[in-house]
Amino acid sequence: MAPPTVLIIGCGVAGPFLAILLKRKGYQPIVFEKVRELGNAGASLMIMSNGLKVFDLIGVADAIKAESLPLTTLWDAKASGEVLGQSNLPSTFADTYRQPATGIRRTTLNLLLKRKVLEEGIELREGWALVDIQEHEDSVTATFSNGQSVTGLFLVGCDGIKSASRAILQRQRGVEEGLPSYTGLTQTAFLSETPATLEATAAMRNWYGDGVHVIAYPVGPKTTSWALTQRETQEREETWRPFTGDEMDTQREALCKLLDGWDASIAQGVRAAERIIKFGLFDREELRPEEWFSRRCVLVGDAAHPTSPHLGQGANQAMEDCYHLSTMLPDLSPGSQHEDDINKSLEDVLRNNLAESVFRPFAEKRQPRTSTLVKGARALGEMRVAVGSDKGRERDEAVSRSYEGDAAAIVAKFENLLRQPFN
Ligand SMILES: Cc1cc2nc3c(=O)[nH]c(=O)nc-3n(C[C@H](O)[C@H](O)[C@H](O)COP(=O)(O)OP(=O)(O)OC[C@H]3O[C@@H](n4cnc5c(N)ncnc54)[C@H](O)[C@@H]3O)c2cc1C
């Protein structure tokens, strides 16, 4: 039996990872990526234990850890640097949840996954943007912007927050989805050499000011990733971009002015910024589980549940999706079952009953958890950039309280997040 072809749309975080899992289960994935040559991509990601233990299944967790520093500490403070709470809980993650939490440059992660896809002998077609999907009785045909079409047994939409696969599936149901919704918050992100004052501890640090929040964590032994979140009710896309070399001095100056009176280590980071990028933060209304899939297609990651970044869970949840979807698909690899049983799985499950026996249970398992996290991330973002002294005081008190009783509230939050998808 020839391995069945699976069309994977998108080579961000979920796409390459899922392709590797499926190849190992006896499928023949082809990954289609709209970008012509994957390269420079955003600032960084915090990969938590739940994501890292899933990455370990394809042997890339060690490479991720080798690039970065495991997180040991959570540290929250007022803008001035006055500490609201501190805990070394993350230093226990590797023991409790198999893997630590660790920050990584997004470009490093994307290129590492791309290399792994190629090493595994998986076909990657860069510069292929999905534009249409036609579903048939027991196959699906994807059409790309270059006019070419490819047919496979099923298609997985891993094409992120502006997912074409999601838009096409919704349109075929008669729903015209608009653009993702602006959350009213912007981020300004940059990487810098780690300021000497922050070097001693690999901490995730949050500073809270009036209408402004700053987060920083290490993404390498000497590099820190920073993101400054602001409330900006107007969508001003013209100001959202990576700043060019000529604009960098003005940007650094503007940020230092905004952060006047804040903990001095932040301004040190700003002055050492390699590159500054500003963007709006978006998410989307949730889909119901039955909207995550059709007869021959299923959505995973941001295509199904785009999340604003405040909980640091979007990519980690995309990894959990891939793990569950791959677990629910029958194993077709030689030796996993008797050949007759493999043929039966292919006929019974994959050709005749894929949507009901795999996609529906997958979506019903994943939708409630991801929906809660999308709402939680939005609420946390709102809370972090509280405006005015009363709201600011309430927020600071809530942050302090979360550290009470050996950080009981934080322990509970991480226990719910990091024990998944297996432990
Ligand atoms: C500022 C910011 C910070 C974040 N920080 C964190 C964090 O710390 N931790 C965390 O877990 N998550 C974080 N996230 C969320 C995380 O980035 C996403 O949840 C994650 O990247 C989703 O993975 P994905 O594979 O679904 O989509 P993506 O990683 O977005 O990949 C989608 C891929 O599909 C491609 N594509 C798009 N359209 C097409 C098409 N038509 N045809 C073919 N290919 C297409 C894209 O080019 C891209 O390569 C953050 C997000 C933002 C915006």
PDB file of C-alpha atoms in Angstrom, residues 107-373:
ATOM      1  CA  THR A 107      13.278  32.527  13.519  1.00  0.00           C
ATOM      2  CA  THR A 108      15.493  29.922  15.200  1.00  0.00           C
ATOM      3  CA  LEU A 109      12.485  27.713  15.940  1.00  0.00           C
ATOM      4  CA  ASN A 110      11.017  28.055  12.433  1.00  0.00           C
ATOM      5  CA  LEU A 111      14.313  27.210  10.754  1.00  0.00           C
ATOM      6  CA  LEU A 112      14.962  24.318  13.128  1.00  0.00           C
ATOM      7  CA  LEU A 113      11.563  22.822  12.261  1.00  0.00           C
ATOM      8  CA  LYS A 114      12.072  23.399   8.546  1.00  0.00           C
ATOM      9  CA  ARG A 115      15.451  21.609   8.703  1.00  0.00           C
ATOM     10  CA  LYS A 116      13.876  18.719  10.574  1.00  0.00           C
ATOM     11  CA  VAL A 117      11.102  18.401   7.970  1.00  0.00           C
ATOM     12  CA  LEU A 118      13.698  18.158   5.203  1.00  0.00           C
ATOM     13  CA  GLU A 119      15.858  15.708   7.180  1.00  0.00           C
ATOM     14  CA  GLU A 120      12.824  13.444   7.561  1.00  0.00           C
ATOM     15  CA  GLY A 121      12.443  13.368   3.783  1.00  0.00           C
ATOM     16  CA  ILE A 122       9.171  15.341   3.807  1.00  0.00           C
ATOM     17  CA  GLU A 123       8.367  17.419   0.742  1.00  0.00           C
ATOM     18  CA  LEU A 124       8.161  21.144   1.480  1.00  0.00           C
ATOM     19  CA  ARG A 125       6.854  23.490  -1.199  1.00  0.00           C
ATOM     20  CA  GLU A 126       7.671  27.098  -0.344  1.00  0.00           C
ATOM     21  CA  GLY A 127       5.945  29.911  -2.229  1.00  0.00           C
ATOM     22  CA  TRP A 128       2.718  27.843  -2.524  1.00  0.00           C
ATOM     23  CA  ALA A 129      -0.223  29.837  -1.095  1.00  0.00           C
ATOM     24  CA  LEU A 130      -3.508  27.950  -0.724  1.00  0.00           C
ATOM     25  CA  VAL A 131      -6.383  29.668  -2.551  1.00  0.00           C
ATOM     26  CA  ASP A 132      -9.069  27.014  -2.914  1.00  0.00           C
ATOM     27  CA  ILE A 133     -10.215  23.610  -1.671  1.00  0.00           C
ATOM     28  CA  GLN A 134     -12.463  21.082  -3.401  1.00  0.00           C
ATOM     29  CA  GLU A 135     -13.644  18.143  -1.373  1.00  0.00           C
ATOM     30  CA  HIS A 136     -14.560  14.824  -2.993  1.00  0.00           C
ATOM     31  CA  GLU A 137     -16.033  11.592  -1.672  1.00  0.00           C
ATOM     32  CA  ASP A 138     -12.711  10.193  -0.419  1.00  0.00           C
ATOM     33  CA  SER A 139     -10.103  12.835  -1.292  1.00  0.00           C
ATOM     34  CA  VAL A 140      -9.479  16.570  -1.318  1.00  0.00           C
ATOM     35  CA  THR A 141      -7.865  18.853  -3.899  1.00  0.00           C
ATOM     36  CA  ALA A 142      -6.067  22.027  -2.876  1.00  0.00           C
ATOM     37  CA  THR A 143      -5.398  24.776  -5.411  1.00  0.00           C
ATOM     38  CA  PHE A 144      -2.558  27.237  -4.977  1.00  0.00           C
ATOM     39  CA  SER A 145      -1.828  30.791  -6.105  1.00  0.00           C
ATOM     40  CA  ASN A 146       0.552  29.466  -8.788  1.00  0.00           C
ATOM     41  CA  GLY A 147      -2.468  27.788 -10.442  1.00  0.00           C
ATOM     42  CA  GLN A 148      -1.368  24.254  -9.550  1.00  0.00           C
ATOM     43  CA  SER A 149      -3.566  21.725  -7.738  1.00  0.00           C
ATOM     44  CA  VAL A 150      -2.634  18.751  -5.576  1.00  0.00           C
ATOM     45  CA  THR A 151      -4.928  15.960  -4.332  1.00  0.00           C
ATOM     46  CA  GLY A 152      -4.582  14.071  -1.069  1.00  0.00           C
ATOM     47  CA  LEU A 153      -6.558  11.888   1.304  1.00  0.00           C
ATOM     48  CA  PHE A 154      -7.165  14.813   3.671  1.00  0.00           C
ATOM     49  CA  LEU A 155      -5.994  18.376   4.339  1.00  0.00           C
ATOM     50  CA  VAL A 156      -4.874  19.986   7.592  1.00  0.00           C
ATOM     51  CA  GLY A 157      -5.080  23.786   7.818  1.00  0.00           C
ATOM     52  CA  CYS A 158      -2.060  24.943   9.856  1.00  0.00           C
ATOM     53  CA  ASP A 159      -2.019  28.362   8.219  1.00  0.00           C
ATOM     54  CA  GLY A 160      -2.281  30.617  11.239  1.00  0.00           C
ATOM     55  CA  ILE A 161      -4.405  33.564  12.293  1.00  0.00           C
ATOM     56  CA  LYS A 162      -5.172  34.694   8.722  1.00  0.00           C
ATOM     57  CA  SER A 163      -5.881  31.109   7.676  1.00  0.00           C
ATOM     58  CA  ALA A 164      -7.010  30.685   4.080  1.00  0.00           C
ATOM     59  CA  SER A 165      -8.174  27.126   4.796  1.00  0.00           C
ATOM     60  CA  ARG A 166     -10.489  28.368   7.563  1.00  0.00           C
ATOM     61  CA  ALA A 167     -11.879  31.150   5.353  1.00  0.00           C
ATOM     62  CA  ILE A 168     -12.520  28.695   2.503  1.00  0.00           C
ATOM     63  CA  LEU A 169     -14.252  26.121   4.751  1.00  0.00           C
ATOM     64  CA  GLN A 170     -16.404  28.832   6.329  1.00  0.00           C
ATOM     65  CA  ARG A 171     -17.279  30.290   2.931  1.00  0.00           C
ATOM     66  CA  GLN A 172     -18.338  26.845   1.718  1.00  0.00           C
ATOM     67  CA  ARG A 173     -20.751  26.788   4.696  1.00  0.00           C
ATOM     68  CA  GLY A 174     -22.098  30.194   3.700  1.00  0.00           C
ATOM     69  CA  VAL A 175     -20.189  32.165   6.358  1.00  0.00           C
ATOM     70  CA  GLU A 176     -18.053  35.105   5.154  1.00  0.00           C
ATOM     71  CA  GLU A 177     -15.556  35.647   7.935  1.00  0.00           C
ATOM     72  CA  GLY A 178     -13.978  39.055   8.177  1.00  0.00           C
ATOM     73  CA  LEU A 179     -10.459  39.821   9.278  1.00  0.00           C
ATOM     74  CA  PRO A 180      -9.239  38.845  12.771  1.00  0.00           C
ATOM     75  CA  SER A 181     -10.413  41.285  15.489  1.00  0.00           C
ATOM     76  CA  TYR A 182      -8.090  43.910  16.873  1.00  0.00           C
ATOM     77  CA  THR A 183      -7.942  43.564  20.673  1.00  0.00           C
ATOM     78  CA  GLY A 184      -7.224  47.267  21.270  1.00  0.00           C
ATOM     79  CA  LEU A 185      -3.671  46.474  22.344  1.00  0.00           C
ATOM     80  CA  THR A 186      -0.377  46.869  20.502  1.00  0.00           C
ATOM     81  CA  GLN A 187       3.002  45.363  21.189  1.00  0.00           C
ATOM     82  CA  THR A 188       6.448  46.733  20.562  1.00  0.00           C
ATOM     83  CA  ALA A 189       8.960  43.886  20.588  1.00  0.00           C
ATOM     84  CA  PHE A 190      12.730  43.707  20.417  1.00  0.00           C
ATOM     85  CA  LEU A 191      15.689  41.538  21.330  1.00  0.00           C
ATOM     86  CA  SER A 192      18.740  42.870  23.138  1.00  0.00           C
ATOM     87  CA  GLU A 193      21.836  41.744  24.928  1.00  0.00           C
ATOM     88  CA  THR A 194      20.707  40.861  28.465  1.00  0.00           C
ATOM     89  CA  PRO A 195      21.384  43.861  30.745  1.00  0.00           C
ATOM     90  CA  ALA A 196      23.928  43.047  33.488  1.00  0.00           C
ATOM     91  CA  THR A 197      21.288  43.665  36.184  1.00  0.00           C
ATOM     92  CA  LEU A 198      19.132  40.809  34.813  1.00  0.00           C
ATOM     93  CA  GLU A 199      21.900  38.320  33.998  1.00  0.00           C
ATOM     94  CA  ALA A 200      21.960  36.367  37.255  1.00  0.00           C
ATOM     95  CA  THR A 201      18.444  34.893  36.986  1.00  0.00           C
ATOM     96  CA  ALA A 202      16.664  33.310  34.016  1.00  0.00           C
ATOM     97  CA  ALA A 203      13.367  34.971  34.898  1.00  0.00           C
ATOM     98  CA  MET A 204      10.126  35.822  33.157  1.00  0.00           C
ATOM     99  CA  ARG A 205       9.790  39.424  34.308  1.00  0.00           C
ATOM    100  CA  ASN A 206       6.667  41.577  34.183  1.00  0.00           C
ATOM    101  CA  TRP A 207       6.571  45.292  34.934  1.00  0.00           C
ATOM    102  CA  TYR A 208       3.195  47.007  35.274  1.00  0.00           C
ATOM    103  CA  GLY A 209       2.669  50.741  34.665  1.00  0.00           C
ATOM    104  CA  ASP A 210      -0.247  52.992  33.816  1.00  0.00           C
ATOM    105  CA  GLY A 211      -1.658  51.629  30.538  1.00  0.00           C
ATOM    106  CA  VAL A 212       1.675  49.950  29.744  1.00  0.00           C
ATOM    107  CA  HIS A 213       3.030  46.487  30.505  1.00  0.00           C
ATOM    108  CA  VAL A 214       6.534  45.163  29.798  1.00  0.00           C
ATOM    109  CA  ILE A 215       7.538  41.499  29.713  1.00  0.00           C
ATOM    110  CA  ALA A 216      11.076  40.161  29.296  1.00  0.00           C
ATOM    111  CA  TYR A 217      12.592  36.684  29.287  1.00  0.00           C
ATOM    112  CA  PRO A 218      15.848  35.138  28.080  1.00  0.00           C
ATOM    113  CA  VAL A 219      15.985  33.541  24.637  1.00  0.00           C
ATOM    114  CA  GLY A 220      19.662  32.656  24.879  1.00  0.00           C
ATOM    115  CA  PRO A 221      22.509  32.769  27.400  1.00  0.00           C
ATOM    116  CA  LYS A 222      23.132  36.442  26.594  1.00  0.00           C
ATOM    117  CA  THR A 223      19.955  37.562  24.843  1.00  0.00           C
ATOM    118  CA  THR A 224      16.655  38.823  26.219  1.00  0.00           C
ATOM    119  CA  SER A 225      13.360  39.173  24.388  1.00  0.00           C
ATOM    120  CA  TRP A 226      11.188  42.162  25.323  1.00  0.00           C
ATOM    121  CA  ALA A 227       7.592  43.101  24.564  1.00  0.00           C
ATOM    122  CA  LEU A 228       5.869  46.296  25.600  1.00  0.00           C
ATOM    123  CA  THR A 229       2.069  46.178  25.480  1.00  0.00           C
ATOM    124  CA  GLN A 230       0.041  49.388  25.248  1.00  0.00           C
ATOM    125  CA  ARG A 231      -3.620  50.182  25.015  1.00  0.00           C
ATOM    126  CA  GLU A 232      -4.258  51.945  21.702  1.00  0.00           C
ATOM    127  CA  THR A 233      -7.916  51.988  20.859  1.00  0.00           C
ATOM    128  CA  GLN A 234      -7.364  53.180  17.280  1.00  0.00           C
ATOM    129  CA  GLU A 235      -6.102  50.614  14.772  1.00  0.00           C
ATOM    130  CA  ARG A 236      -3.147  52.445  13.210  1.00  0.00           C
ATOM    131  CA  GLU A 237      -1.725  49.890  10.860  1.00  0.00           C
ATOM    132  CA  GLU A 238       0.471  52.490   9.197  1.00  0.00           C
ATOM    133  CA  THR A 239       2.599  52.582  12.395  1.00  0.00           C
ATOM    134  CA  TRP A 240       2.866  48.777  12.673  1.00  0.00           C
ATOM    135  CA  ARG A 241       6.013  47.373  11.112  1.00  0.00           C
ATOM    136  CA  PRO A 242       9.631  46.488  11.745  1.00  0.00           C
ATOM    137  CA  PHE A 243      11.459  49.818  12.012  1.00  0.00           C
ATOM    138  CA  THR A 244      14.234  50.452   9.541  1.00  0.00           C
ATOM    139  CA  GLY A 245      17.817  51.309  10.474  1.00  0.00           C
ATOM    140  CA  ASP A 246      17.132  55.056  10.004  1.00  0.00           C
ATOM    141  CA  GLU A 247      14.109  54.964  12.321  1.00  0.00           C
ATOM    142  CA  MET A 248      15.756  52.999  15.129  1.00  0.00           C
ATOM    143  CA  ASP A 249      17.241  55.967  16.997  1.00  0.00           C
ATOM    144  CA  THR A 250      13.900  57.807  17.025  1.00  0.00           C
ATOM    145  CA  GLN A 251      12.130  54.641  18.185  1.00  0.00           C
ATOM    146  CA  ARG A 252      14.655  54.001  20.961  1.00  0.00           C
ATOM    147  CA  GLU A 253      14.267  57.610  22.102  1.00  0.00           C
ATOM    148  CA  ALA A 254      10.455  57.427  22.064  1.00  0.00           C
ATOM    149  CA  LEU A 255      10.470  54.210  24.104  1.00  0.00           C
ATOM    150  CA  CYS A 256      12.948  55.595  26.657  1.00  0.00           C
ATOM    151  CA  LYS A 257      10.720  58.663  27.031  1.00  0.00           C
ATOM    152  CA  LEU A 258       7.618  56.484  27.519  1.00  0.00           C
ATOM    153  CA  LEU A 259       9.500  54.449  30.138  1.00  0.00           C
ATOM    154  CA  ASP A 260      10.935  57.439  31.995  1.00  0.00           C
ATOM    155  CA  GLY A 261      10.877  56.626  35.731  1.00  0.00           C
ATOM    156  CA  TRP A 262      10.638  52.852  35.083  1.00  0.00           C
ATOM    157  CA  ASP A 263      13.163  50.276  36.237  1.00  0.00           C
ATOM    158  CA  ALA A 264      16.411  51.330  34.534  1.00  0.00           C
ATOM    159  CA  SER A 265      17.168  47.845  33.187  1.00  0.00           C
ATOM    160  CA  ILE A 266      14.334  48.227  30.646  1.00  0.00           C
ATOM    161  CA  ALA A 267      15.877  51.360  29.129  1.00  0.00           C
ATOM    162  CA  GLN A 268      19.197  49.479  28.954  1.00  0.00           C
ATOM    163  CA  GLY A 269      17.423  46.821  26.925  1.00  0.00           C
ATOM    164  CA  VAL A 270      15.843  49.468  24.666  1.00  0.00           C
ATOM    165  CA  ARG A 271      19.197  51.126  23.998  1.00  0.00           C
ATOM    166  CA  ALA A 272      20.737  47.760  23.067  1.00  0.00           C
ATOM    167  CA  ALA A 273      17.767  46.705  20.877  1.00  0.00           C
ATOM    168  CA  GLU A 274      18.892  44.955  17.685  1.00  0.00           C
ATOM    169  CA  ARG A 275      15.665  45.632  15.832  1.00  0.00           C
ATOM    170  CA  ILE A 276      12.308  47.025  16.966  1.00  0.00           C
ATOM    171  CA  ILE A 277       8.980  45.871  15.594  1.00  0.00           C
ATOM    172  CA  LYS A 278       5.507  47.162  16.436  1.00  0.00           C
ATOM    173  CA  PHE A 279       2.250  45.347  15.692  1.00  0.00           C
ATOM    174  CA  GLY A 280      -1.398  45.152  16.733  1.00  0.00           C
ATOM    175  CA  LEU A 281      -2.657  42.161  18.714  1.00  0.00           C
ATOM    176  CA  PHE A 282      -5.535  40.194  17.236  1.00  0.00           C
ATOM    177  CA  ASP A 283      -7.683  37.190  17.975  1.00  0.00           C
ATOM    178  CA  ARG A 284     -10.963  35.859  16.592  1.00  0.00           C
ATOM    179  CA  GLU A 285     -14.406  34.846  17.721  1.00  0.00           C
ATOM    180  CA  GLU A 286     -14.314  31.189  18.624  1.00  0.00           C
ATOM    181  CA  LEU A 287     -15.483  28.497  16.229  1.00  0.00           C
ATOM    182  CA  ARG A 288     -17.837  25.779  17.412  1.00  0.00           C
ATOM    183  CA  PRO A 289     -16.255  22.280  17.346  1.00  0.00           C
ATOM    184  CA  GLU A 290     -18.240  21.338  14.210  1.00  0.00           C
ATOM    185  CA  GLU A 291     -16.697  24.327  12.414  1.00  0.00           C
ATOM    186  CA  TRP A 292     -13.164  23.008  12.969  1.00  0.00           C
ATOM    187  CA  PHE A 293     -13.574  20.353  10.298  1.00  0.00           C
ATOM    188  CA  SER A 294     -15.402  19.259   7.166  1.00  0.00           C
ATOM    189  CA  ARG A 295     -15.541  15.951   5.333  1.00  0.00           C
ATOM    190  CA  ARG A 296     -11.869  15.966   4.295  1.00  0.00           C
ATOM    191  CA  CYS A 297     -10.313  18.959   6.115  1.00  0.00           C
ATOM    192  CA  VAL A 298      -9.470  19.893   9.681  1.00  0.00           C
ATOM    193  CA  LEU A 299      -7.994  23.013  11.272  1.00  0.00           C
ATOM    194  CA  VAL A 300      -5.306  23.111  13.967  1.00  0.00           C
ATOM    195  CA  GLY A 301      -3.365  25.821  15.841  1.00  0.00           C
ATOM    196  CA  ASP A 302      -4.097  29.466  15.155  1.00  0.00           C
ATOM    197  CA  ALA A 303      -6.207  28.547  12.130  1.00  0.00           C
ATOM    198  CA  ALA A 304      -8.743  27.055  14.561  1.00  0.00           C
ATOM    199  CA  HIS A 305      -8.224  29.223  17.663  1.00  0.00           C
ATOM    200  CA  PRO A 306      -6.006  32.310  17.230  1.00  0.00           C
ATOM    201  CA  THR A 307      -4.995  33.595  20.645  1.00  0.00           C
ATOM    202  CA  SER A 308      -3.537  36.889  21.803  1.00  0.00           C
ATOM    203  CA  PRO A 309      -0.113  36.252  23.314  1.00  0.00           C
ATOM    204  CA  HIS A 310      -0.585  37.206  26.985  1.00  0.00           C
ATOM    205  CA  LEU A 311      -0.713  33.643  28.340  1.00  0.00           C
ATOM    206  CA  GLY A 312       2.138  32.491  26.093  1.00  0.00           C
ATOM    207  CA  GLN A 313       0.054  29.495  25.035  1.00  0.00           C
ATOM    208  CA  GLY A 314      -0.819  29.892  21.325  1.00  0.00           C
ATOM    209  CA  ALA A 315       2.079  27.832  19.982  1.00  0.00           C
ATOM    210  CA  ASN A 316       1.940  25.456  22.925  1.00  0.00           C
ATOM    211  CA  GLN A 317      -1.726  24.778  22.229  1.00  0.00           C
ATOM    212  CA  ALA A 318      -0.948  24.297  18.530  1.00  0.00           C
ATOM    213  CA  MET A 319       1.502  21.579  19.634  1.00  0.00           C
ATOM    214  CA  GLU A 320      -1.161  19.960  21.818  1.00  0.00           C
ATOM    215  CA  ASP A 321      -3.575  19.982  18.849  1.00  0.00           C
ATOM    216  CA  CYS A 322      -1.021  18.188  16.657  1.00  0.00           C
ATOM    217  CA  TYR A 323      -0.331  15.614  19.333  1.00  0.00           C
ATOM    218  CA  HIS A 324      -4.026  14.764  19.768  1.00  0.00           C
ATOM    219  CA  LEU A 325      -4.851  14.757  16.061  1.00  0.00           C
ATOM    220  CA  SER A 326      -1.945  12.458  15.285  1.00  0.00           C
ATOM    221  CA  THR A 327      -2.858  10.148  18.188  1.00  0.00           C
ATOM    222  CA  MET A 328      -6.443   9.844  16.911  1.00  0.00           C
ATOM    223  CA  LEU A 329      -5.388   8.944  13.363  1.00  0.00           C
ATOM    224  CA  PRO A 330      -4.754   5.245  12.701  1.00  0.00           C
ATOM    225  CA  ASP A 331      -1.134   4.119  12.654  1.00  0.00           C
ATOM    226  CA  LEU A 332      -0.315   2.969   9.115  1.00  0.00           C
ATOM    227  CA  SER A 333       3.419   2.501   9.607  1.00  0.00           C
ATOM    228  CA  PRO A 334       4.722  -0.905   8.514  1.00  0.00           C
ATOM    229  CA  GLY A 335       4.800  -3.269  11.486  1.00  0.00           C
ATOM    230  CA  SER A 336       2.325  -1.255  13.598  1.00  0.00           C
ATOM    231  CA  GLN A 337      -0.529  -3.596  12.626  1.00  0.00           C
ATOM    232  CA  HIS A 338      -0.980  -6.592  10.369  1.00  0.00           C
ATOM    233  CA  GLU A 339      -1.057  -5.411   6.734  1.00  0.00           C
ATOM    234  CA  ASP A 340      -4.708  -6.467   6.387  1.00  0.00           C
ATOM    235  CA  ASP A 341      -5.587  -4.335   9.403  1.00  0.00           C
ATOM    236  CA  ILE A 342      -3.713  -1.368   7.957  1.00  0.00           C
ATOM    237  CA  ASN A 343      -5.732  -1.697   4.754  1.00  0.00           C
ATOM    238  CA  LYS A 344      -8.910  -1.973   6.811  1.00  0.00           C
ATOM    239  CA  SER A 345      -8.028   1.202   8.785  1.00  0.00           C
ATOM    240  CA  LEU A 346      -7.394   2.976   5.542  1.00  0.00           C
ATOM    241  CA  GLU A 347     -10.741   1.882   4.127  1.00  0.00           C
ATOM    242  CA  ASP A 348     -12.964   2.067   7.226  1.00  0.00           C
ATOM    243  CA  VAL A 349     -11.594   5.084   9.014  1.00  0.00           C
ATOM    244  CA  LEU A 350      -9.707   7.199   6.544  1.00  0.00           C
ATOM    245  CA  ARG A 351     -11.757   6.779   3.380  1.00  0.00           C
ATOM    246  CA  ASN A 352     -15.273   6.212   4.728  1.00  0.00           C
ATOM    247  CA  ASN A 353     -15.515   7.747   8.126  1.00  0.00           C
ATOM    248  CA  LEU A 354     -12.707  10.264   8.709  1.00  0.00           C
ATOM    249  CA  ALA A 355     -14.794  13.251   9.783  1.00  0.00           C
ATOM    250  CA  GLU A 356     -16.923  11.399  12.330  1.00  0.00           C
ATOM    251  CA  SER A 357     -14.332   8.984  13.698  1.00  0.00           C
ATOM    252  CA  VAL A 358     -11.324  11.332  13.886  1.00  0.00           C
ATOM    253  CA  PHE A 359     -12.030  15.019  13.172  1.00  0.00           C
ATOM    254  CA  ARG A 360     -15.158  15.361  15.333  1.00  0.00           C
ATOM    255  CA  PRO A 361     -13.688  13.740  18.479  1.00  0.00           C
ATOM    256  CA  PHE A 362     -10.516  15.768  17.944  1.00  0.00           C
ATOM    257  CA  ALA A 363     -12.417  19.060  17.703  1.00  0.00           C
ATOM    258  CA  GLU A 364     -14.693  18.184  20.637  1.00  0.00           C
ATOM    259  CA  LYS A 365     -11.661  17.420  22.775  1.00  0.00           C
ATOM    260  CA  ARG A 366      -9.681  20.512  21.844  1.00  0.00           C
ATOM    261  CA  GLN A 367     -12.265  23.277  21.400  1.00  0.00           C
ATOM    262  CA  PRO A 368     -13.282  23.739  25.059  1.00  0.00           C
ATOM    263  CA  ARG A 369      -9.690  24.004  26.325  1.00  0.00           C
ATOM    264  CA  THR A 370      -8.512  26.362  23.609  1.00  0.00           C
ATOM    265  CA  SER A 371     -11.655  28.485  23.880  1.00  0.00           C
ATOM    266  CA  THR A 372     -11.029  28.989  27.609  1.00  0.00           C
ATOM    267  CA  LEU A 373      -7.429  29.973  26.896  1.00  0.00           C
TER     268      LEU A 373
END
